[in-house]
XYZ file of C-alpha atoms in Angstrom:
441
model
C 51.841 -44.937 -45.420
C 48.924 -41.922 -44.814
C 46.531 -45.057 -45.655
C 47.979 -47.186 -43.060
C 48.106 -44.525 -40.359
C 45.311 -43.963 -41.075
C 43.792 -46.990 -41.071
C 45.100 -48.019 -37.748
C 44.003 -44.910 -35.960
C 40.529 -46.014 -36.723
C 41.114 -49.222 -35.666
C 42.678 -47.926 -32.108
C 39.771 -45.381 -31.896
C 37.245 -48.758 -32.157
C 38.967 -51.178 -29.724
C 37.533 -51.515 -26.672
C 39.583 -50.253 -23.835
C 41.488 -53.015 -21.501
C 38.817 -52.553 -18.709
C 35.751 -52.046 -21.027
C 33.067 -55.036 -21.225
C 35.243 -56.787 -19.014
C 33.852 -59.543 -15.877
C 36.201 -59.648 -13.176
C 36.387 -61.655 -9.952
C 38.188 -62.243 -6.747
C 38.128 -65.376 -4.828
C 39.598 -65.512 -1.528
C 39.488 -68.496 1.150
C 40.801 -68.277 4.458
C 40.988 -71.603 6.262
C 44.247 -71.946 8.162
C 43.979 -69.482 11.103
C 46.898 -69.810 13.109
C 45.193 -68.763 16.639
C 41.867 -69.958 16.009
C 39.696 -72.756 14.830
C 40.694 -74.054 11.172
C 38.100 -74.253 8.038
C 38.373 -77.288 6.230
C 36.369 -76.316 3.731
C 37.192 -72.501 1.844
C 40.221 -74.500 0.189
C 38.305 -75.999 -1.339
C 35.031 -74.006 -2.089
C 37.582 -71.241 -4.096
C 38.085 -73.780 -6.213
C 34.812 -74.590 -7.288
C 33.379 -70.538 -7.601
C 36.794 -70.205 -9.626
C 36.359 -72.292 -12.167
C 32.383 -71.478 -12.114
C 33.204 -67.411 -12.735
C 35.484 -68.504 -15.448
C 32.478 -70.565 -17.241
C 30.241 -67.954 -16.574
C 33.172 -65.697 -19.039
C 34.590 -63.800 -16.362
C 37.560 -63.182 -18.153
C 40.017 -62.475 -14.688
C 39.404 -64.313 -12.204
C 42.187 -63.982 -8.954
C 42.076 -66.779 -6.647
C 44.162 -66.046 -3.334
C 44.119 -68.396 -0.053
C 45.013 -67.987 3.588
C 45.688 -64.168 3.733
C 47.293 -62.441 6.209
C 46.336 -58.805 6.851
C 49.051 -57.140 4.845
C 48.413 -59.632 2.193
C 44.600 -59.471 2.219
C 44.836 -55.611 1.768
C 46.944 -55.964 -1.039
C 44.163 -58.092 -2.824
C 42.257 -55.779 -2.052
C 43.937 -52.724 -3.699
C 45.081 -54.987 -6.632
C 41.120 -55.894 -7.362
C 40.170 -52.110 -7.087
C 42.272 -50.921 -9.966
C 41.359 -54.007 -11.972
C 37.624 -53.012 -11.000
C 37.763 -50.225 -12.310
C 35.736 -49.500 -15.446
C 34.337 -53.418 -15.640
C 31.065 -54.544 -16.527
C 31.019 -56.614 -14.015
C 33.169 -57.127 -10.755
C 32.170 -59.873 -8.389
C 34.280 -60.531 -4.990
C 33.533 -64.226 -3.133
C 35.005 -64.543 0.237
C 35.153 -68.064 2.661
C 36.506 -67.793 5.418
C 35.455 -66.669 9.477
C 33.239 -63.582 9.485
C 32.132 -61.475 12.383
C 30.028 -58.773 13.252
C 31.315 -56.784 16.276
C 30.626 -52.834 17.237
C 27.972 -52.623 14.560
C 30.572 -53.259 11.801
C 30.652 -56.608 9.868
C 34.394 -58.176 9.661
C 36.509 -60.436 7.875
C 39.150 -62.156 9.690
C 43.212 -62.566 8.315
C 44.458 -65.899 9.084
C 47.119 -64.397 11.255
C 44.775 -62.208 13.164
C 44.767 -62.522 17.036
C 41.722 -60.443 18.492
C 42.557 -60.236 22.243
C 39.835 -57.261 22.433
C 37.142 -56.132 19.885
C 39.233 -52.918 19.905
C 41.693 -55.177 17.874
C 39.763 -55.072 14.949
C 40.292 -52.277 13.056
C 44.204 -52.877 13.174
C 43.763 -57.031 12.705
C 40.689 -57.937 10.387
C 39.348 -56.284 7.856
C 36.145 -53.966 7.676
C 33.425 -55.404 4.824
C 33.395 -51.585 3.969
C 36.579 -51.882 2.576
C 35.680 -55.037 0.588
C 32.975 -53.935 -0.992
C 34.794 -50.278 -2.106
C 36.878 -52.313 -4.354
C 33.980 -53.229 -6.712
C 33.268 -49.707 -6.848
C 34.444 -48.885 -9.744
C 32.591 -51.517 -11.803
C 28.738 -50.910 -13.736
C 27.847 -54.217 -11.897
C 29.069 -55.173 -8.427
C 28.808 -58.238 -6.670
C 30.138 -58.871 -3.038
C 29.676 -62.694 -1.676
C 30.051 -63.992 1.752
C 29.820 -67.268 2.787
C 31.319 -66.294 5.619
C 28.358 -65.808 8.567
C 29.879 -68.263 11.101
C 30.520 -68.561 15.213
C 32.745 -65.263 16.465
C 35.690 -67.883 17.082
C 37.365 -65.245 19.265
C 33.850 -63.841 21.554
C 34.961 -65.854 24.647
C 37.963 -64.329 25.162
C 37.152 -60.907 25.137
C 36.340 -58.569 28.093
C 32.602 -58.165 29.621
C 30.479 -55.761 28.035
C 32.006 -56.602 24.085
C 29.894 -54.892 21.689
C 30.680 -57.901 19.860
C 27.508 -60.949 19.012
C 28.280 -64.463 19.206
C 27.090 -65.887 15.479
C 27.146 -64.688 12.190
C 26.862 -60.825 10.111
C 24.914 -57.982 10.410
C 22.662 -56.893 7.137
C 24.106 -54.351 4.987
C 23.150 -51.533 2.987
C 24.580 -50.494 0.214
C 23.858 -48.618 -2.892
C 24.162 -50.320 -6.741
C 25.663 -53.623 -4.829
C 24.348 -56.891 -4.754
C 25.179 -58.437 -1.513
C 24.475 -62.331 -0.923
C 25.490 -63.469 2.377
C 25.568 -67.344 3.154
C 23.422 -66.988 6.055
C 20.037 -64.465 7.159
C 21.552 -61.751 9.685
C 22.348 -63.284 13.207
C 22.418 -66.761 11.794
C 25.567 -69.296 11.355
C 26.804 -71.065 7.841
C 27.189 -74.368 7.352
C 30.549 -75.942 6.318
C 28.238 -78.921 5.164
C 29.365 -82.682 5.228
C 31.277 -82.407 2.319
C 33.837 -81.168 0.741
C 32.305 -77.951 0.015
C 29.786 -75.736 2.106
C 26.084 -75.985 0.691
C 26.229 -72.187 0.280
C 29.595 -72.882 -2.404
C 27.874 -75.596 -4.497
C 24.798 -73.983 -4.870
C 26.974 -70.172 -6.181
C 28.708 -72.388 -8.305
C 26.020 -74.135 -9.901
C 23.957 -70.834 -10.465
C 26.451 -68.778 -11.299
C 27.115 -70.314 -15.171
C 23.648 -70.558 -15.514
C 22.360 -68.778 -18.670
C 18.886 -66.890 -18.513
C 19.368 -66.138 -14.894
C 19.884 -62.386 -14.364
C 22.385 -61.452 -11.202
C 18.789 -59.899 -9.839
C 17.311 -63.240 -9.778
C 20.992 -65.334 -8.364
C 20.116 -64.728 -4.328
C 17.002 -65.950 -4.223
C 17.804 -69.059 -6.462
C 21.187 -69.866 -3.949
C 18.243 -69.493 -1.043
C 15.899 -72.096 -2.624
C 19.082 -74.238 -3.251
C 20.467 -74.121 0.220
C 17.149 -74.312 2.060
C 16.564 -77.425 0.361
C 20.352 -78.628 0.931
C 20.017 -77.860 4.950
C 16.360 -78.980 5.367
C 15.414 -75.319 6.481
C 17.967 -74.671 8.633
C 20.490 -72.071 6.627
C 19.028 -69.441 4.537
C 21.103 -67.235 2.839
C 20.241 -63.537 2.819
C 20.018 -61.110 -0.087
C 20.805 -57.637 0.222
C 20.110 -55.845 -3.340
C 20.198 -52.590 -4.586
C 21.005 -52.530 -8.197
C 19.542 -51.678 -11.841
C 15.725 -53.016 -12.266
C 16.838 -53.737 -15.959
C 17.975 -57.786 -16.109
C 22.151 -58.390 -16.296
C 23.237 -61.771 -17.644
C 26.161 -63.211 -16.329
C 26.340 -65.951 -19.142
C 24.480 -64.911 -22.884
C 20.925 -65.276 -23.476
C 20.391 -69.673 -24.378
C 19.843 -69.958 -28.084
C 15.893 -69.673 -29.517
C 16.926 -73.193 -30.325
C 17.539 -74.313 -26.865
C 14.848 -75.575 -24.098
C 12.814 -72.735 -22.940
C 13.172 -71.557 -19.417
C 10.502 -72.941 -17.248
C 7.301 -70.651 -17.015
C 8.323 -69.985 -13.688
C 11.507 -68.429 -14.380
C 10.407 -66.563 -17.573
C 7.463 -65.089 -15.277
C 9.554 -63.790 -13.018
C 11.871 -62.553 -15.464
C 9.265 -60.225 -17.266
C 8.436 -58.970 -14.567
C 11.452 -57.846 -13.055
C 12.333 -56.813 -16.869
C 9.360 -55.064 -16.997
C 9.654 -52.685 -13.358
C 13.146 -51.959 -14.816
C 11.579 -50.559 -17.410
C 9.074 -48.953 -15.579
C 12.046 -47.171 -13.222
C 14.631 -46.291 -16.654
C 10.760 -44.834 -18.278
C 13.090 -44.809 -21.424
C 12.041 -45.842 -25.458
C 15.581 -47.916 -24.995
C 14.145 -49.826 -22.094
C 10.387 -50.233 -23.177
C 11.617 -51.277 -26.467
C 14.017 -54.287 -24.525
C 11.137 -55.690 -22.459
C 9.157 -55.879 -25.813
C 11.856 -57.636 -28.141
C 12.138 -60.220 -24.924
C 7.762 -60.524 -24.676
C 6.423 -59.657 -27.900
C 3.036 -60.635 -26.305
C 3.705 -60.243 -22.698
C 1.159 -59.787 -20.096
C 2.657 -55.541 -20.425
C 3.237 -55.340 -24.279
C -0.032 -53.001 -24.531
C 1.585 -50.825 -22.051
C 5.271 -50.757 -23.246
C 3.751 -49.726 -26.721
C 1.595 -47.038 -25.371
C 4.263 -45.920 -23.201
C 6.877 -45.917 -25.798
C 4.536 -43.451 -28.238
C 4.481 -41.482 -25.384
C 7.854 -41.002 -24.882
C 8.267 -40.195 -28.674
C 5.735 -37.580 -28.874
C 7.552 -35.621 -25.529
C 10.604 -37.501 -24.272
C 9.973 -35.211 -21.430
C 7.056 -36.260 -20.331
C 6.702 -38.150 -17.291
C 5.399 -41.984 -16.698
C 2.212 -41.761 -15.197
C 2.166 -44.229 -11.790
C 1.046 -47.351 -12.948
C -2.186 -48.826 -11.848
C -2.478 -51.737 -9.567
C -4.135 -53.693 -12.150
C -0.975 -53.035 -14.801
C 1.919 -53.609 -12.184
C 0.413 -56.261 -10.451
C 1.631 -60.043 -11.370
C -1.002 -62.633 -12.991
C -3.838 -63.625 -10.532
C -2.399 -67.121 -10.576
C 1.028 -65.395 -9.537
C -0.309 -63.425 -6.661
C 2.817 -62.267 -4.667
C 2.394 -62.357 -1.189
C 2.584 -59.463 1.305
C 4.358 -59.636 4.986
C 2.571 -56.757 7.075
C 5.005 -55.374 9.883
C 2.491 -54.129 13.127
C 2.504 -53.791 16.633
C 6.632 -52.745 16.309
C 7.583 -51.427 19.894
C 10.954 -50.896 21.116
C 11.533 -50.849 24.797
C 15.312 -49.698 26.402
C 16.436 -51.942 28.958
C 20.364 -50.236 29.114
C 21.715 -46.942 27.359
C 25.132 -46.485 25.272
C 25.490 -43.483 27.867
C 26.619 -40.863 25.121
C 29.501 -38.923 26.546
C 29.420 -40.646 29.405
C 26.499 -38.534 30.366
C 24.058 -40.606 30.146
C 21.937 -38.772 27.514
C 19.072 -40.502 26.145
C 19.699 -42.875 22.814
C 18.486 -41.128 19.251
C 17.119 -43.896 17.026
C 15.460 -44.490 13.893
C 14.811 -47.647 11.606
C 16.460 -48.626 8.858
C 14.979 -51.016 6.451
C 17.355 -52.963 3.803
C 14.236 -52.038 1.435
C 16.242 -48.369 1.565
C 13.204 -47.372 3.860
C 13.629 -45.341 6.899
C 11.290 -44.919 9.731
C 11.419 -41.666 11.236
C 10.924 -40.860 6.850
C 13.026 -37.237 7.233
C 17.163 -37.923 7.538
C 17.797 -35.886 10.259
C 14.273 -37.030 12.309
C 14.728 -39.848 15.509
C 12.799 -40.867 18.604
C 14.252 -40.231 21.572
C 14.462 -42.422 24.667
C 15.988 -42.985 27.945
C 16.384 -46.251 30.310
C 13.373 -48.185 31.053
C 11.155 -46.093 28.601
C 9.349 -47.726 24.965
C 8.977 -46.308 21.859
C 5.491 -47.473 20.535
C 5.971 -47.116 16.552
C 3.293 -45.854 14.867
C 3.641 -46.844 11.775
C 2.778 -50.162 10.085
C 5.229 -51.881 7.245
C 4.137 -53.529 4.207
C 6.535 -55.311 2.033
C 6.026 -58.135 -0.864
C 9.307 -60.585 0.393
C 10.882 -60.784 4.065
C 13.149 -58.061 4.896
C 15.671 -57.106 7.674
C 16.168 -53.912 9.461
C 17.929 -52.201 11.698
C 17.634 -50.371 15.235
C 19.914 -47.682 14.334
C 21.224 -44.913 16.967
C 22.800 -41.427 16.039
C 26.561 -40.882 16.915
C 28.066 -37.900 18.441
C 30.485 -37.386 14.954
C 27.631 -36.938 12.685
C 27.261 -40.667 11.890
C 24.835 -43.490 13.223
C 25.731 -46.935 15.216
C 23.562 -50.086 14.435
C 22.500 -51.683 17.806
C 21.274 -54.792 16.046
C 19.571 -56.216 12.990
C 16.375 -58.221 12.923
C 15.521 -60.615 10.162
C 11.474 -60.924 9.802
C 11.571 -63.855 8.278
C 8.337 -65.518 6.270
C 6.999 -67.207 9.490
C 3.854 -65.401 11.099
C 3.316 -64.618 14.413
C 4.410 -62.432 17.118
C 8.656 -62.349 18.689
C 10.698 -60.767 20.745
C 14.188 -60.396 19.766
C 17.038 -58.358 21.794
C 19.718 -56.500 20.733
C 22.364 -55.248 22.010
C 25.170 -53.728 20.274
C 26.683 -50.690 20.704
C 26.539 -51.138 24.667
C 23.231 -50.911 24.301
C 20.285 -53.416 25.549
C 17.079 -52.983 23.402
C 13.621 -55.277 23.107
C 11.867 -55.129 20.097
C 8.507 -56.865 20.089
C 6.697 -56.930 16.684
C 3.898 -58.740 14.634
C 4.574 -60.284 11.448
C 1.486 -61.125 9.201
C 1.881 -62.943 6.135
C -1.019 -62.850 3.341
């Protein structure tokens, strides 16, 4: 009996808890709306990401349709706890998506939205989506869901509400793919299933793709499927260190096209670089034994074992830099000048508008938290600073609340296309033109 107890205490200390290494998904679709245009497609697009999480081993995977508000909430709450404590927990939502007041929505099917000022009672904040894969090491929110405000027309004059599609997030350790670039509609395609769908649930089984690399493979995918005209928009601020959906292919298997494998050392390589760990180092060498790094990870590594304390010298351009042949390109931000053509009118009073810039990058422009420009009716503010990135960006013309908090008048997607634009924004109450310079090298 004392050998038994004994031996099953060991074996209860060993198990895995019920949450532990565990890939969990929710897949909702709304379609029928009952006071607004109807979506022939999320029916069946759930299908298809369901049965693609479950071959890429998510081992729950809850598929709801047509949710009310009550009922939508309750998904939600249901998801947290089973969130919590998951390697992985991935959310997919089709369905109509909004962004109004500087806040990106999700619409019920039984919501009405007489006024914008309906919203926080009748749809359902994306803040509150995406705090129910909080709980998870690896969290994935996806919306194909950036189509026409179906309700706009209706509402009063003067909505802080836009017309087409979501606003860019930012959020921290989240991976955010939205079907569409910020501002920009989503395609219900001619089929049975949006090209945004069939393109998540081709990639998402696919082994030797880490979850870093998924966005920009569903872009290439649905730029192709729409002839330019839909690109989905990655917003991505999660561990440098490459996460596998599906287990590494076999040594037996077909190798990963040079492409792929290029980009995968490096992105398995500035992971390293950010951990600056023997654990990490040692990874990126069992993956490239004779990688275009391995000097580095070895010298870095005896390092680390002489003085684990001692800190990673900044790499030099040379080392971090890609193969000539792989030269990544840069998109220089210039010439960035924001005129006010109409104030929120804090208080009622109108006091002048305090903004700052906020880049999806995690940059900020004024750098300090608390730092803004200042600026009243028919005044500029000439920013004098230029932007360097290696991939297009977004950002945002934010504007500091009167509760401590900031409003985002609008978001501007820079896009890979040179040249010079004017875009206007306008949310919040406010009126804004933002003229800029994009160079692309």
């Amino acid at each position: 009996m004392r050998f038994w107890l004994v031996t099953l205490t060991a074996l209860f200390l060993l198990a895995p808890s019920a949450a532990e290494a565990r890939k969990v998904a929710l897949i909702i679709g709304n379609g029928d709306y009952a006071n607004t245009s109807r979506l022939a497609n999320p029916a069946n697009d759930i299908k298809i990401i369901a049965a693609s999480a479950r071959q890429a081993g998510f081992d729950d995977v809850t598929v709801a349709a047509d949710l009310a508000v009550n009922d939508f909430q309750k998904a939600m709450r249901d998801f947290r706890a089973k969130a919590d404590g998951a390697e992985v927990a991935m959310v997919y939502y089709a369905g109509h998506g909004i962004e109004a007041q500087g806040k990106n929505w999700l619409i019920p099917t039984d919501a009405q939205l007489k006024s914008d000022l309906d919203l926080p009672y009748e749809a359902i904040n994306l803040d509150r989506l995406m705090e129910s894969v909080s709980g998870a090491q690896i969290r994935m929110v996806v919306l194909d869901s950036c189509r026409n405000n179906p309700f706009g027309r209706s509402w009063r004059s003067g909505t802080r509400a836009v017309e087409n599609g979501l606003a860019g997030v930012e959020a921290d350790d989240v991976l955010v793919i939205f079907a569409a670039a910020p501002g920009q509609t989503a395609a219900d395609g001619t089929g049975g299933n949006s090209p945004f769908a069939t393109s998540l649930a081709k990639r998402l089984p696919q082994p030797d793709v880490p979850v870093q690399l998924l966005g920009g493979l569903i872009r290439d995918d649905v730029l192709k499927a729409t002839g330019g005209s839909q690109r989905p928009f990655v917003s991505a601020s999660i561990t440098g260190t490459p996460v596998y959906l599906v287990p590494r292919a076999a040594a037996t298997s077909a190798p990963a096209a040079s492409g792929d494998r290029a980009a995968i050392e490096d992105l398995l390589w500035k992971g390293a670089l950010t951990e600056n760990s023997v654990r990490a180092f040692s990874a990126y060498l069992a993956e490239f034994p004779s990688g275009k790094f391995s000097a580095q990870a070895g010298d870095n590594i005896g390092r680390l074992l002489k003085n684990p304390a001692a800190a990673l010298p900044t790499p030099t351009a040379a080392a971090a830099a890609p193969a000539p042949a792989a030269a990544a390109r840069k998109f220089i931000l210039s010439n960035l000048r924001v005129e006010c053509v109409k104030l929120t009118g804090r208080l009622g009073l109108g006091l002048p508008d305090q903004l700052f810039l906020r880049f999806n990058t995690g940059q900020r422009f004024p750098e300090g938290k608390s730092d803004i420009y200042s600026i009243k009716k028919g005044e500029s503010w000439v920013v004098p600073e230029n932007f360097e990135f290696d991939q297009p960006v977004s950002f945002q013309l934010r504007e500091f609340d009167d509760i401590g908090g900031s409003d985002n008048i609008g978001t501007i997607d820079i896009g890979d296309t040179p040249g010079t634009f004017t875009r206007t924004l306008d949310g919040d109450a406010s009126d804004y033109r933002v003229t800029y310079t994009l160079t692309v090298g």
